[in-house]
XYZ file of C-alpha atoms in Angstrom:
621
model
C -19.918 3.455 41.527
C -21.770 6.104 40.119
C -21.278 8.225 37.295
C -18.907 10.855 38.548
C -17.070 13.913 36.606
C -13.654 13.374 36.941
C -11.416 15.788 38.403
C -9.040 18.299 36.409
C -5.853 16.738 37.528
C -7.092 13.232 36.157
C -8.328 14.339 33.271
C -4.855 15.877 32.639
C -2.699 13.152 33.513
C -5.242 10.944 30.848
C -4.673 13.268 28.646
C -0.400 13.156 29.448
C -1.128 9.323 28.263
C -2.090 10.125 24.881
C 0.429 13.124 24.525
C 3.399 12.629 26.850
C 4.995 8.857 25.918
C 8.862 9.501 27.209
C 11.038 12.497 27.253
C 11.087 12.865 23.372
C 7.584 13.606 23.126
C 7.664 16.597 25.747
C 10.444 18.037 23.688
C 8.225 17.386 20.267
C 5.461 19.687 21.676
C 7.520 22.104 23.095
C 9.718 23.124 20.025
C 6.531 23.327 17.725
C 4.756 25.487 20.816
C 8.326 27.405 20.021
C 8.195 27.235 15.805
C 4.105 28.490 16.320
C 5.669 31.565 18.074
C 7.934 32.498 15.184
C 11.252 31.706 17.283
C 14.421 32.182 15.189
C 16.758 30.118 17.493
C 15.714 27.283 20.044
C 18.366 25.730 22.627
C 17.656 22.073 23.821
C 18.839 21.136 27.224
C 18.999 18.093 28.770
C 20.315 16.368 31.908
C 19.719 12.748 32.252
C 17.858 11.322 29.159
C 15.843 14.121 29.913
C 14.526 12.014 33.273
C 16.382 15.182 35.440
C 15.329 17.769 33.357
C 14.235 19.469 30.196
C 14.954 22.495 28.981
C 13.880 24.490 25.981
C 14.760 27.932 25.334
C 13.142 30.700 22.129
C 13.372 34.083 20.839
C 9.586 33.919 19.769
C 7.094 36.143 20.437
C 6.393 35.201 24.610
C 3.028 34.962 25.898
C 1.880 37.971 27.608
C 2.040 37.928 31.841
C -1.952 37.502 31.940
C -2.556 34.746 29.305
C 0.577 32.272 31.125
C -1.839 30.327 33.686
C -4.302 30.295 30.960
C -1.589 28.705 29.019
C -1.537 25.879 30.905
C -4.632 24.805 30.954
C -6.521 22.249 29.224
C -8.016 22.986 25.761
C -6.401 26.573 25.994
C -5.049 27.725 22.315
C -4.178 30.882 20.330
C -4.099 28.811 17.259
C -7.595 27.963 16.457
C -11.069 29.430 17.025
C -13.133 27.479 14.665
C -14.159 24.533 12.923
C -13.350 26.387 10.103
C -9.581 26.867 11.587
C -9.327 23.513 12.815
C -10.053 22.273 9.037
C -7.374 24.104 7.744
C -4.631 24.274 10.243
C -0.945 25.307 9.291
C 0.418 25.403 12.426
C 1.826 22.776 14.605
C -0.223 22.501 17.432
C -3.332 23.468 17.895
C -5.108 21.042 20.681
C -4.166 23.609 23.636
C -3.283 20.242 25.677
C 0.286 20.241 25.329
C 1.267 22.236 28.568
C -1.452 20.995 30.660
C -0.424 17.348 30.451
C 3.067 17.862 31.076
C 2.310 20.074 33.878
C 0.160 17.260 35.424
C 3.237 14.541 35.374
C 6.428 16.888 36.061
C 7.960 19.890 38.268
C 6.973 22.240 35.834
C 7.996 26.205 35.072
C 7.300 28.307 32.523
C 8.724 31.668 32.154
C 8.276 34.351 29.243
C 8.505 37.952 27.757
C 6.968 39.734 25.457
C 8.645 42.711 23.324
C 6.761 45.409 25.278
C 7.351 43.734 28.765
C 9.300 45.607 30.766
C 10.717 42.200 32.627
C 10.004 38.237 32.207
C 6.549 36.994 34.463
C 7.269 33.157 35.092
C 4.765 30.596 36.943
C 5.405 27.408 38.356
C 3.673 23.695 39.701
C 3.677 20.102 40.197
C 0.703 18.381 38.720
C -0.929 21.544 38.769
C -0.116 25.320 38.982
C 0.641 26.985 42.416
C -1.635 30.120 41.512
C 1.607 32.383 41.789
C 3.040 34.664 39.364
C 6.336 36.286 39.362
C 8.649 38.398 37.927
C 11.796 36.489 35.941
C 14.739 38.075 34.233
C 13.422 35.982 31.341
C 15.140 37.919 27.783
C 12.698 37.937 25.259
C 10.715 34.630 24.226
C 10.271 31.392 25.998
C 11.730 28.962 28.339
C 10.179 26.140 29.608
C 11.445 23.179 32.508
C 10.499 20.365 32.899
C 11.960 18.225 36.130
C 11.676 15.086 37.216
C 9.158 13.621 34.124
C 6.438 11.226 35.758
C 6.966 12.225 39.404
C 3.626 11.265 40.605
C 2.990 8.482 38.307
C 5.610 6.192 39.340
C 4.212 3.535 36.953
C 4.724 5.210 34.146
C 8.232 6.305 34.824
C 9.003 2.574 35.522
C 8.456 2.482 31.391
C 11.338 4.857 30.799
C 14.550 3.121 29.462
C 17.992 3.696 29.856
C 19.777 7.337 29.761
C 21.507 6.882 26.212
C 18.132 5.722 24.571
C 16.285 8.186 25.781
C 18.467 11.088 25.027
C 18.613 9.243 21.502
C 15.130 9.602 21.197
C 15.284 13.186 22.004
C 18.118 13.735 19.262
C 16.024 12.375 16.550
C 12.996 13.687 17.546
C 14.571 17.127 17.696
C 16.458 16.370 14.086
C 13.275 15.595 12.348
C 11.616 19.378 13.656
C 15.246 20.948 12.856
C 14.345 19.425 8.696
C 11.085 20.389 8.665
C 12.481 24.577 9.606
C 16.124 25.097 8.767
C 15.452 28.809 8.625
C 15.313 28.554 12.483
C 18.761 28.033 14.204
C 18.520 24.584 16.780
C 21.029 23.144 19.265
C 20.811 20.290 21.721
C 22.806 19.753 24.508
C 23.105 16.255 26.836
C 24.242 16.759 30.567
C 25.830 20.155 29.738
C 27.882 19.121 26.605
C 26.453 20.171 23.288
C 25.809 17.393 20.858
C 25.032 19.481 17.828
C 24.385 23.180 16.812
C 22.724 24.297 13.287
C 22.573 28.008 12.334
C 19.893 29.505 10.494
C 20.439 27.525 6.795
C 19.192 26.360 3.589
C 17.789 23.146 3.433
C 20.381 21.473 1.562
C 22.919 22.441 3.891
C 20.497 21.242 6.708
C 20.239 17.948 5.539
C 23.730 17.692 4.573
C 24.454 18.229 8.453
C 22.320 16.311 10.305
C 21.189 13.087 7.845
C 25.066 13.532 5.999
C 27.325 13.562 2.864
C 27.160 9.864 2.382
C 23.301 10.420 1.459
C 23.525 13.341 -0.881
C 26.613 11.647 -2.785
C 23.925 8.838 -3.175
C 20.844 11.013 -4.045
C 18.966 12.696 -6.627
C 16.982 15.865 -6.410
C 13.192 15.464 -6.869
C 10.522 18.024 -8.357
C 7.162 17.653 -9.385
C 4.125 19.859 -9.642
C 0.961 18.691 -10.412
C -2.570 18.756 -9.449
C -1.824 21.426 -6.598
C 0.407 19.074 -5.193
C 3.935 20.516 -4.836
C 7.179 17.691 -4.012
C 10.569 18.589 -3.699
C 13.612 17.156 -1.990
C 15.789 14.132 -2.725
C 15.618 10.533 -3.022
C 18.281 7.915 -2.728
C 19.836 5.900 -5.752
C 18.770 2.019 -5.777
C 22.286 1.062 -4.740
C 21.819 2.961 -1.623
C 19.523 1.272 0.047
C 18.943 0.174 4.006
C 18.590 -2.794 5.910
C 16.429 -0.705 7.892
C 13.333 2.334 7.367
C 16.080 4.406 8.962
C 16.514 7.449 6.837
C 13.371 8.164 5.732
C 11.874 11.405 6.001
C 8.184 12.642 5.014
C 6.873 16.157 5.128
C 3.575 17.374 4.544
C 3.200 21.659 4.525
C 6.284 20.825 7.138
C 5.270 18.338 9.370
C 6.826 15.167 9.825
C 3.848 12.945 9.223
C 3.871 8.625 8.671
C 1.351 7.583 6.074
C -0.090 4.272 4.343
C -0.592 6.008 1.113
C 2.974 7.700 1.009
C 4.610 4.619 2.416
C 2.337 2.613 -0.633
C 3.442 4.797 -3.168
C 7.622 4.960 -1.828
C 7.300 0.743 -1.798
C 5.558 0.882 -5.611
C 8.064 3.565 -6.961
C 10.762 1.528 -6.300
C 9.476 -1.934 -6.760
C 10.879 -2.439 -9.811
C 14.762 -1.322 -8.658
C 14.668 -2.782 -5.057
C 15.447 -5.892 -3.535
C 12.620 -6.842 -1.541
C 13.646 -7.098 2.047
C 15.789 -3.495 1.435
C 14.567 -0.015 2.072
C 15.337 3.204 0.324
C 16.166 6.815 1.602
C 14.720 9.419 1.322
C 14.058 13.714 2.278
C 11.030 14.582 1.150
C 8.453 17.759 1.674
C 5.117 17.470 0.433
C 2.594 20.706 0.100
C -1.013 20.613 -0.417
C -3.570 23.043 0.552
C -3.793 22.624 3.995
C -8.164 22.086 3.570
C -6.638 18.760 2.250
C -4.992 16.599 4.475
C -6.434 15.996 8.294
C -3.971 16.559 10.921
C -6.183 15.620 13.549
C -6.312 11.739 13.569
C -3.718 10.600 15.583
C -3.159 11.563 19.545
C 0.724 12.376 18.825
C -0.347 14.075 15.257
C 2.047 11.828 13.732
C -0.378 10.549 11.457
C -2.447 12.610 8.962
C -4.945 11.290 6.628
C -5.624 12.756 3.111
C -9.186 13.969 1.356
C -8.151 12.498 -1.609
C -5.821 9.838 -1.100
C -5.976 8.150 -4.480
C -4.942 11.496 -6.321
C -1.655 12.151 -3.637
C -0.900 8.398 -4.212
C -0.419 9.016 -8.109
C 1.129 12.098 -7.831
C 3.806 11.120 -5.230
C 4.714 7.764 -7.742
C 4.474 9.011 -10.664
C 7.132 11.591 -9.409
C 9.511 9.288 -8.005
C 9.035 6.612 -10.520
C 10.197 9.728 -13.050
C 12.940 10.434 -11.041
C 14.150 6.887 -10.387
C 13.500 6.427 -14.596
C 15.706 9.420 -15.163
C 18.834 7.303 -13.656
C 21.050 6.066 -15.874
C 25.030 6.004 -16.802
C 26.060 9.137 -17.196
C 26.616 10.221 -20.693
C 28.884 13.062 -20.576
C 32.256 14.017 -19.585
C 32.697 14.041 -16.100
C 35.898 13.314 -14.214
C 37.782 13.294 -10.963
C 41.690 14.121 -10.126
C 43.033 11.140 -8.974
C 44.277 10.873 -5.933
C 47.820 11.302 -4.640
C 48.109 13.213 -8.591
C 48.830 10.114 -9.890
C 52.431 9.891 -11.987
C 51.669 9.972 -15.369
C 48.563 11.546 -15.899
C 47.770 14.899 -16.215
C 45.007 15.678 -13.474
C 42.030 16.196 -15.320
C 39.341 18.996 -13.743
C 36.801 18.352 -11.212
C 33.624 16.934 -11.503
C 30.563 19.480 -11.823
C 27.969 19.289 -9.016
C 25.485 17.555 -10.698
C 22.657 14.940 -10.316
C 24.730 13.212 -12.642
C 28.129 13.311 -10.929
C 26.903 12.194 -7.598
C 25.499 9.088 -8.939
C 29.069 7.777 -9.468
C 29.365 4.950 -6.849
C 32.612 3.316 -5.499
C 32.996 -0.488 -4.812
C 33.071 -0.150 -1.446
C 29.343 1.228 -1.350
C 28.140 -2.156 -3.765
C 30.191 -4.083 -1.482
C 28.166 -3.306 1.892
C 25.274 -2.898 -0.414
C 25.899 -7.335 -1.427
C 26.941 -7.706 2.257
C 24.195 -6.476 4.158
C 21.418 -7.887 1.098
C 19.695 -11.382 0.592
C 20.410 -11.610 -3.366
C 17.532 -13.139 -5.209
C 18.974 -16.621 -6.427
C 21.148 -16.268 -9.158
C 19.447 -17.221 -12.584
C 22.004 -17.148 -14.670
C 24.263 -19.870 -12.878
C 23.307 -22.309 -16.195
C 26.789 -23.575 -17.587
C 25.267 -24.026 -20.998
C 25.593 -21.076 -22.915
C 22.768 -20.042 -24.378
C 20.717 -22.694 -22.108
C 17.244 -21.200 -20.637
C 17.014 -22.098 -16.582
C 14.338 -24.892 -17.391
C 16.805 -26.395 -19.928
C 14.487 -24.490 -23.214
C 16.907 -22.640 -25.900
C 16.837 -19.011 -25.029
C 15.062 -17.091 -27.948
C 16.730 -13.588 -28.398
C 14.578 -10.905 -29.686
C 15.114 -8.895 -32.936
C 18.396 -6.689 -32.867
C 19.937 -8.433 -29.699
C 22.248 -11.272 -29.091
C 22.052 -14.263 -30.760
C 23.122 -17.075 -28.537
C 23.783 -19.609 -30.904
C 25.705 -17.398 -33.277
C 28.410 -14.707 -32.034
C 29.861 -14.818 -35.202
C 27.457 -13.538 -37.690
C 26.279 -11.254 -34.293
C 29.976 -9.539 -34.278
C 29.718 -9.319 -38.119
C 26.146 -7.622 -38.419
C 27.686 -4.815 -35.876
C 29.818 -1.942 -36.828
C 32.686 -2.169 -34.994
C 32.671 1.195 -31.683
C 35.259 3.292 -33.206
C 38.690 3.592 -31.005
C 38.354 6.416 -27.764
C 41.075 9.024 -28.311
C 43.947 8.051 -25.806
C 42.564 10.961 -23.165
C 39.291 9.804 -23.669
C 37.908 6.727 -22.764
C 34.696 8.262 -24.106
C 31.210 9.158 -21.772
C 29.049 7.094 -19.739
C 30.205 3.427 -19.682
C 32.516 3.588 -22.155
C 34.389 0.930 -24.236
C 34.086 -2.469 -23.465
C 37.712 -4.283 -23.232
C 36.913 -7.792 -22.331
C 35.039 -10.291 -20.247
C 35.741 -12.354 -17.048
C 34.938 -15.857 -16.512
C 32.204 -15.261 -19.340
C 29.643 -13.276 -16.902
C 31.425 -9.575 -16.530
C 32.199 -7.086 -18.845
C 35.213 -5.033 -17.949
C 34.910 -1.834 -19.910
C 36.915 2.059 -19.277
C 35.577 5.439 -19.210
C 37.018 8.610 -18.590
C 36.430 8.051 -14.811
C 38.268 4.941 -14.753
C 37.146 1.114 -14.406
C 33.769 -0.274 -15.246
C 32.311 -3.711 -14.674
C 28.976 -4.809 -15.805
C 27.229 -8.053 -15.060
C 26.236 -9.138 -18.222
C 23.234 -10.967 -17.134
C 21.544 -8.376 -14.825
C 21.964 -5.794 -17.373
C 20.718 -7.335 -20.469
C 17.691 -8.776 -18.351
C 17.191 -4.847 -17.559
C 17.338 -4.348 -21.033
C 15.036 -6.688 -22.258
C 12.878 -5.879 -18.991
C 11.742 -1.788 -19.983
C 11.219 -3.063 -23.744
C 8.721 -5.489 -22.629
C 6.689 -3.155 -20.321
C 7.156 -0.221 -23.355
C 5.576 -3.010 -25.715
C 2.780 -4.000 -22.524
C 1.842 -0.766 -22.173
C 1.796 0.257 -25.647
C -0.185 -2.183 -26.959
C 2.351 -3.493 -29.501
C 4.229 -6.770 -28.006
C 5.353 -8.488 -31.068
C 3.777 -11.584 -31.740
C 5.036 -14.654 -33.763
C 2.581 -17.769 -35.039
C 4.066 -21.040 -33.829
C 4.455 -23.334 -37.331
C 2.801 -26.082 -34.722
C 0.634 -24.441 -31.851
C 1.841 -25.486 -28.296
C -0.821 -27.334 -25.820
C -0.950 -25.639 -22.858
C -3.219 -28.014 -19.787
C -4.527 -25.495 -17.195
C -7.978 -26.504 -14.731
C -10.965 -25.733 -16.142
C -11.419 -22.280 -14.220
C -8.779 -20.716 -16.272
C -9.341 -22.464 -19.204
C -13.112 -20.448 -19.327
C -10.845 -17.404 -18.210
C -8.730 -17.862 -21.337
C -11.313 -18.433 -23.824
C -13.121 -15.187 -22.203
C -10.082 -12.981 -22.538
C -8.411 -14.159 -24.783
C -8.366 -10.543 -26.580
C -6.926 -9.465 -23.567
C -3.939 -11.562 -23.973
C -3.555 -10.871 -27.319
C -2.003 -8.021 -25.951
C 0.068 -8.958 -24.136
C 1.066 -10.980 -26.855
C -0.150 -14.582 -26.434
C -2.505 -16.013 -29.529
C -4.460 -18.693 -28.108
C -8.010 -21.183 -28.248
C -9.561 -23.576 -26.431
C -8.946 -27.267 -27.536
C -10.377 -28.753 -24.834
C -12.347 -28.650 -21.046
C -9.094 -28.234 -19.165
C -6.640 -26.994 -22.343
C -5.564 -24.076 -24.589
C -3.960 -23.930 -27.787
C -1.117 -21.492 -27.531
C -0.558 -20.368 -31.355
C 1.523 -17.252 -31.417
C 3.633 -15.148 -28.176
C 6.110 -12.571 -28.081
C 9.710 -13.830 -30.470
C 11.562 -12.826 -26.981
C 10.005 -16.291 -25.320
C 10.460 -19.918 -26.002
C 7.470 -22.381 -26.621
C 8.003 -23.156 -22.887
C 8.139 -20.174 -21.719
C 5.591 -18.486 -22.973
C 3.007 -21.535 -21.934
C 4.658 -20.337 -18.504
C 3.632 -16.851 -18.647
C -0.061 -17.945 -19.901
C -0.618 -19.904 -16.680
C 0.862 -17.206 -14.159
C -1.174 -14.501 -15.886
C -4.735 -16.433 -15.922
C -3.756 -17.808 -12.392
C -3.360 -13.405 -11.479
C -6.764 -13.047 -12.779
C -8.643 -16.389 -11.185
C -7.214 -15.202 -7.858
C -9.094 -11.979 -8.317
C -12.642 -14.048 -8.940
C -12.151 -13.269 -12.577
C -14.091 -10.083 -12.113
C -11.205 -7.512 -12.746
C -10.067 -6.022 -15.855
C -6.168 -7.809 -17.006
C -4.438 -4.379 -16.685
C -5.778 -3.933 -13.389
C -3.129 -6.210 -12.285
C -1.135 -4.735 -13.978
C 1.847 -4.918 -10.924
C 1.577 -8.932 -11.209
C 1.680 -8.744 -14.876
C 5.087 -6.782 -14.759
C 6.385 -9.051 -12.011
C 5.803 -11.782 -14.925
C 7.149 -9.631 -17.655
C 10.505 -9.858 -15.546
C 10.468 -13.531 -15.073
C 10.397 -13.229 -18.883
C 13.209 -11.248 -19.219
C 15.083 -12.803 -16.893
C 14.806 -16.441 -18.548
C 15.883 -14.519 -21.957
C 18.872 -12.282 -21.067
C 22.235 -13.712 -22.141
C 23.591 -16.101 -19.690
C 26.807 -17.067 -17.595
C 29.680 -18.471 -19.777
C 28.044 -16.875 -23.001
C 31.314 -14.966 -25.180
C 30.828 -12.121 -26.451
C 32.284 -10.169 -29.158
C 33.657 -6.486 -28.632
C 31.037 -4.976 -30.984
C 27.885 -7.314 -28.842
C 29.654 -5.674 -25.129
C 29.893 -2.215 -26.906
C 26.008 -2.017 -27.761
C 24.688 -3.931 -24.662
C 26.437 -1.066 -22.767
C 24.655 1.440 -25.101
C 21.854 -0.113 -24.411
C 22.441 -0.020 -20.876
C 23.137 3.649 -21.440
C 19.663 4.306 -23.081
C 17.467 2.197 -20.582
C 15.451 3.496 -17.732
C 16.472 1.908 -14.133
C 19.156 0.336 -15.893
C 21.588 0.915 -12.435
C 19.405 -2.513 -11.022
C 18.520 -5.822 -13.135
C 14.758 -6.994 -12.143
C 15.677 -8.287 -8.270
C 17.344 -5.322 -7.393
C 20.717 -6.126 -7.627
C 23.270 -3.603 -8.944
C 23.720 -4.431 -12.857
C 26.973 -1.819 -12.979
C 29.990 -0.776 -10.590
C 32.110 2.479 -11.537
C 35.445 2.250 -9.684
C 37.072 5.752 -10.311
C 40.916 6.732 -10.746
C 40.881 7.560 -7.447
C 40.301 4.165 -5.861
C 42.740 2.596 -8.579
C 45.349 4.452 -7.533
C 44.874 4.009 -4.055
C 45.141 0.623 -4.005
C 48.306 0.738 -6.067
C 50.008 3.281 -3.349
C 50.101 5.282 -6.650
C 51.465 8.876 -5.781
C 52.212 7.942 -2.547
């Protein structure tokens, strides 16, 4: 076959294969055009999931009668005119190929009216325009009707799904656009039935309507600005995690987008508090100079490319990590009125609308978390009080709990002052006792608190270790008798070469044989066996990196090691604690970052408000 230029109709159908995948793709392109036209109200109508009809109506600026036919030709647009415009594009559309692509695979009608026109005008076509421009009773704005999608490409139509499935995809696509522009009213109807309608509103009200109140009850706000970047929105507390990534909404300069840099920053920010099989929920808006992001890297404009991806990643990670770090048990007097006005108690004032009030978690949410998650194996199953999981005695850090002498620890701690009868204290309140030597039960001004003592202490120790490691102040305790640690020769060579860096982790070593080092000191929180394991883990990470990286460059892996160390050293099951010890642990939790989850992503405490207890016992009903 000789080389030939393809006919325009075939070119447009090839382009449609990239732009028009299904009815939802058509709606996305048409609604984006409406937004670019300055519309304040957009209505979308479907029939048979969009397979039979897709109609988008708006009240935007309209299209001049003389430009209607041109608007339906390939690569015709009013949004850019030069390479500089393309590199700083601020509109949703810019390629000028959507209408031509949609026209090439459907029965198409475009009607529009500008403010200075006496009436509207319309063009129609199937596969291409029929060439006639006709008057139309179109109100101010534009209406696009797309009938029988893929009518002239039956092979493409076979790949469409059932009516309900296609309608759901349209619904999701329109919701994403509605979240991007809360100032624009939007409505969706299917087969003559209104599915939802959003008036112009602020973003919080729009998000509550489209995402749901459940998300906002378990979300904290994010607001950060630095390095020419601005981030605003909400992220879920770790306890409100999902089995799949179905509640993640990220917008870059108002455009819904997916990006590996963004995904990596979110995953890293939640890595310390979320189980690996779970997904966070979020609604986030990133704003930056349009010249710093390339939106012309995907046929359907779903992905972007940042000019300086490292700067964006660090900004996102630090902003989200800071918001998660600040989540901790509320230290102010938040109260809820009991359901049904429980007899015998005066109804306190309602909780103020603050992020901390949203942090109160009802037991049902935690039950769902536990049911859906695949929890990490419990490391606190050892029946021997104070025994580490490897059989070695757990060495507690100074200022925490002495597993071997609970009486001495209790005597050393001042007893907490009793709370007034009408106030059980802020935050996690005051302890009442233990359940099976595993859970601490406390009461606060909201109701009942149950704390997993091992998980909570694990988080407290982990955060202490991280801070000490990052500041280079990890304490070191010399062993009376150095501990021999067997290693392979590569690991032993690396340990000898980087002894100073290992000292930053509190590990004092010296080479004693070709395949052995002598461990002379370690952090006092560790037993000798645990210190040896820590040394092996750190060296293993460095050897895998071919020994070419500074140990600080594998911080994430080292923090996993520190998490294991904290887990081994935390209070074990069946450890009987005195009330002063329990009270001290509660205060430590309140002062610790990310204290809502242990290092494996499991909850450390659960709040059951008085309303929930009243419902359980039918009180006031």
